[in-house]
Amino acid sequence: MDRGEFARKLGFRDADALDDASESLDEGYGSASYITNLPDGRWAVWEDAEPSGVSYHDTREEAEDTVRTGLYEEDLGDEE
């Protein structure tokens, strides 16, 4: 999946809008982790190396905890 398609699946018009809503939380573990405030108010966590894998959270704090623990279990294809 290219970055534009990934952005649209998360509810953004394009990759630039996704980038504007995202913050890198590189913890020094290889690929960068991103936390994104979604248009619907939820938060998403995803890795640049595997943008199809994403986890969804109600709060930023929950999303940040996911980055710290490394738990990215949901697949974008399963999100409705």
JSON list of C-alpha atoms in Angstrom, two decimals:
[
{"chain": "A", "resi": 1, "resn": "MET", "atom": "CA", "xyz": [0.00, 0.00, 0.00]},
{"chain": "A", "resi": 2, "resn": "ASP", "atom": "CA", "xyz": [1.46, 3.37, -0.95]},
{"chain": "A", "resi": 3, "resn": "ARG", "atom": "CA", "xyz": [1.50, 6.29, 1.48]},
{"chain": "A", "resi": 4, "resn": "GLY", "atom": "CA", "xyz": [-1.36, 8.13, -0.24]},
{"chain": "A", "resi": 5, "resn": "GLU", "atom": "CA", "xyz": [-3.64, 5.09, -0.01]},
{"chain": "A", "resi": 6, "resn": "PHE", "atom": "CA", "xyz": [-2.64, 4.61, 3.62]},
{"chain": "A", "resi": 7, "resn": "ALA", "atom": "CA", "xyz": [-3.49, 8.26, 4.35]},
{"chain": "A", "resi": 8, "resn": "ARG", "atom": "CA", "xyz": [-6.93, 7.92, 2.74]},
{"chain": "A", "resi": 9, "resn": "LYS", "atom": "CA", "xyz": [-7.69, 4.75, 4.73]},
{"chain": "A", "resi": 10, "resn": "LEU", "atom": "CA", "xyz": [-6.97, 6.71, 7.90]},
{"chain": "A", "resi": 11, "resn": "GLY", "atom": "CA", "xyz": [-9.38, 9.45, 6.78]},
{"chain": "A", "resi": 12, "resn": "PHE", "atom": "CA", "xyz": [-6.98, 12.01, 5.31]},
{"chain": "A", "resi": 13, "resn": "ARG", "atom": "CA", "xyz": [-7.19, 13.51, 1.81]},
{"chain": "A", "resi": 14, "resn": "ASP", "atom": "CA", "xyz": [-3.53, 12.75, 1.02]},
{"chain": "A", "resi": 15, "resn": "ALA", "atom": "CA", "xyz": [-0.12, 11.90, 2.43]},
{"chain": "A", "resi": 16, "resn": "ASP", "atom": "CA", "xyz": [0.68, 15.56, 3.15]},
{"chain": "A", "resi": 17, "resn": "ALA", "atom": "CA", "xyz": [-2.39, 15.87, 5.41]},
{"chain": "A", "resi": 18, "resn": "LEU", "atom": "CA", "xyz": [-1.35, 12.66, 7.19]},
{"chain": "A", "resi": 19, "resn": "ASP", "atom": "CA", "xyz": [2.14, 14.05, 7.73]},
{"chain": "A", "resi": 20, "resn": "ASP", "atom": "CA", "xyz": [0.72, 17.30, 9.14]},
{"chain": "A", "resi": 21, "resn": "ALA", "atom": "CA", "xyz": [-1.33, 15.34, 11.72]},
{"chain": "A", "resi": 22, "resn": "SER", "atom": "CA", "xyz": [1.48, 12.96, 12.67]},
{"chain": "A", "resi": 23, "resn": "GLU", "atom": "CA", "xyz": [4.40, 13.16, 15.06]},
{"chain": "A", "resi": 24, "resn": "SER", "atom": "CA", "xyz": [7.44, 10.91, 14.99]},
{"chain": "A", "resi": 25, "resn": "LEU", "atom": "CA", "xyz": [8.12, 9.15, 18.26]},
{"chain": "A", "resi": 26, "resn": "ASP", "atom": "CA", "xyz": [11.40, 7.54, 17.28]},
{"chain": "A", "resi": 27, "resn": "GLU", "atom": "CA", "xyz": [12.47, 5.60, 20.31]},
{"chain": "A", "resi": 28, "resn": "GLY", "atom": "CA", "xyz": [15.73, 4.50, 18.72]},
{"chain": "A", "resi": 29, "resn": "TYR", "atom": "CA", "xyz": [14.53, 1.00, 17.89]},
{"chain": "A", "resi": 30, "resn": "GLY", "atom": "CA", "xyz": [15.06, 1.10, 14.12]},
{"chain": "A", "resi": 31, "resn": "SER", "atom": "CA", "xyz": [12.12, 2.33, 12.09]},
{"chain": "A", "resi": 32, "resn": "ALA", "atom": "CA", "xyz": [10.26, 5.41, 13.26]},
{"chain": "A", "resi": 33, "resn": "SER", "atom": "CA", "xyz": [6.95, 5.11, 15.11]},
{"chain": "A", "resi": 34, "resn": "TYR", "atom": "CA", "xyz": [4.29, 7.71, 14.43]},
{"chain": "A", "resi": 35, "resn": "ILE", "atom": "CA", "xyz": [1.36, 8.90, 16.47]},
{"chain": "A", "resi": 36, "resn": "THR", "atom": "CA", "xyz": [-1.45, 10.53, 14.51]},
{"chain": "A", "resi": 37, "resn": "ASN", "atom": "CA", "xyz": [-4.54, 12.44, 15.55]},
{"chain": "A", "resi": 38, "resn": "LEU", "atom": "CA", "xyz": [-7.20, 11.07, 13.18]},
{"chain": "A", "resi": 39, "resn": "PRO", "atom": "CA", "xyz": [-10.00, 13.17, 11.68]},
{"chain": "A", "resi": 40, "resn": "ASP", "atom": "CA", "xyz": [-12.56, 11.20, 13.74]},
{"chain": "A", "resi": 41, "resn": "GLY", "atom": "CA", "xyz": [-10.83, 12.15, 17.01]},
{"chain": "A", "resi": 42, "resn": "ARG", "atom": "CA", "xyz": [-9.12, 8.83, 17.71]},
{"chain": "A", "resi": 43, "resn": "TRP", "atom": "CA", "xyz": [-5.35, 8.35, 17.76]},
{"chain": "A", "resi": 44, "resn": "ALA", "atom": "CA", "xyz": [-3.38, 5.93, 15.61]},
{"chain": "A", "resi": 45, "resn": "VAL", "atom": "CA", "xyz": [0.06, 4.44, 16.01]},
{"chain": "A", "resi": 46, "resn": "TRP", "atom": "CA", "xyz": [1.98, 3.08, 13.04]},
{"chain": "A", "resi": 47, "resn": "GLU", "atom": "CA", "xyz": [5.50, 2.44, 11.86]},
{"chain": "A", "resi": 48, "resn": "ASP", "atom": "CA", "xyz": [7.00, 3.92, 8.73]},
{"chain": "A", "resi": 49, "resn": "ALA", "atom": "CA", "xyz": [8.51, 0.56, 7.80]},
{"chain": "A", "resi": 50, "resn": "GLU", "atom": "CA", "xyz": [5.09, -1.16, 7.89]},
{"chain": "A", "resi": 51, "resn": "PRO", "atom": "CA", "xyz": [2.38, 1.45, 7.28]},
{"chain": "A", "resi": 52, "resn": "SER", "atom": "CA", "xyz": [-0.38, -1.11, 6.78]},
{"chain": "A", "resi": 53, "resn": "GLY", "atom": "CA", "xyz": [-0.17, -2.11, 10.46]},
{"chain": "A", "resi": 54, "resn": "VAL", "atom": "CA", "xyz": [-1.89, 0.37, 12.73]},
{"chain": "A", "resi": 55, "resn": "SER", "atom": "CA", "xyz": [-3.42, 0.43, 16.19]},
{"chain": "A", "resi": 56, "resn": "TYR", "atom": "CA", "xyz": [-6.27, 2.74, 17.19]},
{"chain": "A", "resi": 57, "resn": "HIS", "atom": "CA", "xyz": [-6.73, 4.45, 20.56]},
{"chain": "A", "resi": 58, "resn": "ASP", "atom": "CA", "xyz": [-9.20, 6.75, 22.26]},
{"chain": "A", "resi": 59, "resn": "THR", "atom": "CA", "xyz": [-6.54, 8.97, 23.81]},
{"chain": "A", "resi": 60, "resn": "ARG", "atom": "CA", "xyz": [-3.05, 10.17, 23.01]},
{"chain": "A", "resi": 61, "resn": "GLU", "atom": "CA", "xyz": [-1.82, 8.64, 26.27]},
{"chain": "A", "resi": 62, "resn": "GLU", "atom": "CA", "xyz": [-3.04, 5.18, 25.24]},
{"chain": "A", "resi": 63, "resn": "ALA", "atom": "CA", "xyz": [-1.34, 5.63, 21.87]},
{"chain": "A", "resi": 64, "resn": "GLU", "atom": "CA", "xyz": [1.94, 6.64, 23.49]},
{"chain": "A", "resi": 65, "resn": "ASP", "atom": "CA", "xyz": [1.77, 3.60, 25.78]},
{"chain": "A", "resi": 66, "resn": "THR", "atom": "CA", "xyz": [1.48, 1.43, 22.68]},
{"chain": "A", "resi": 67, "resn": "VAL", "atom": "CA", "xyz": [4.68, 2.92, 21.29]},
{"chain": "A", "resi": 68, "resn": "ARG", "atom": "CA", "xyz": [6.50, 2.29, 24.55]},
{"chain": "A", "resi": 69, "resn": "THR", "atom": "CA", "xyz": [5.35, -1.33, 24.75]},
{"chain": "A", "resi": 70, "resn": "GLY", "atom": "CA", "xyz": [5.66, -2.02, 21.01]},
{"chain": "A", "resi": 71, "resn": "LEU", "atom": "CA", "xyz": [2.16, -3.47, 20.69]},
{"chain": "A", "resi": 72, "resn": "TYR", "atom": "CA", "xyz": [0.86, -2.85, 17.18]},
{"chain": "A", "resi": 73, "resn": "GLU", "atom": "CA", "xyz": [-1.66, -5.59, 16.64]},
{"chain": "A", "resi": 74, "resn": "GLU", "atom": "CA", "xyz": [-4.44, -4.32, 14.40]},
{"chain": "A", "resi": 75, "resn": "ASP", "atom": "CA", "xyz": [-4.14, -4.48, 10.66]},
{"chain": "A", "resi": 76, "resn": "LEU", "atom": "CA", "xyz": [-5.52, -1.59, 8.61]},
{"chain": "A", "resi": 77, "resn": "GLY", "atom": "CA", "xyz": [-7.39, -4.04, 6.42]},
{"chain": "A", "resi": 78, "resn": "ASP", "atom": "CA", "xyz": [-9.53, -5.09, 9.39]},
{"chain": "A", "resi": 79, "resn": "GLU", "atom": "CA", "xyz": [-10.59, -1.55, 10.32]},
{"chain": "A", "resi": 80, "resn": "GLU", "atom": "CA", "xyz": [-14.05, -0.49, 9.18]}
]
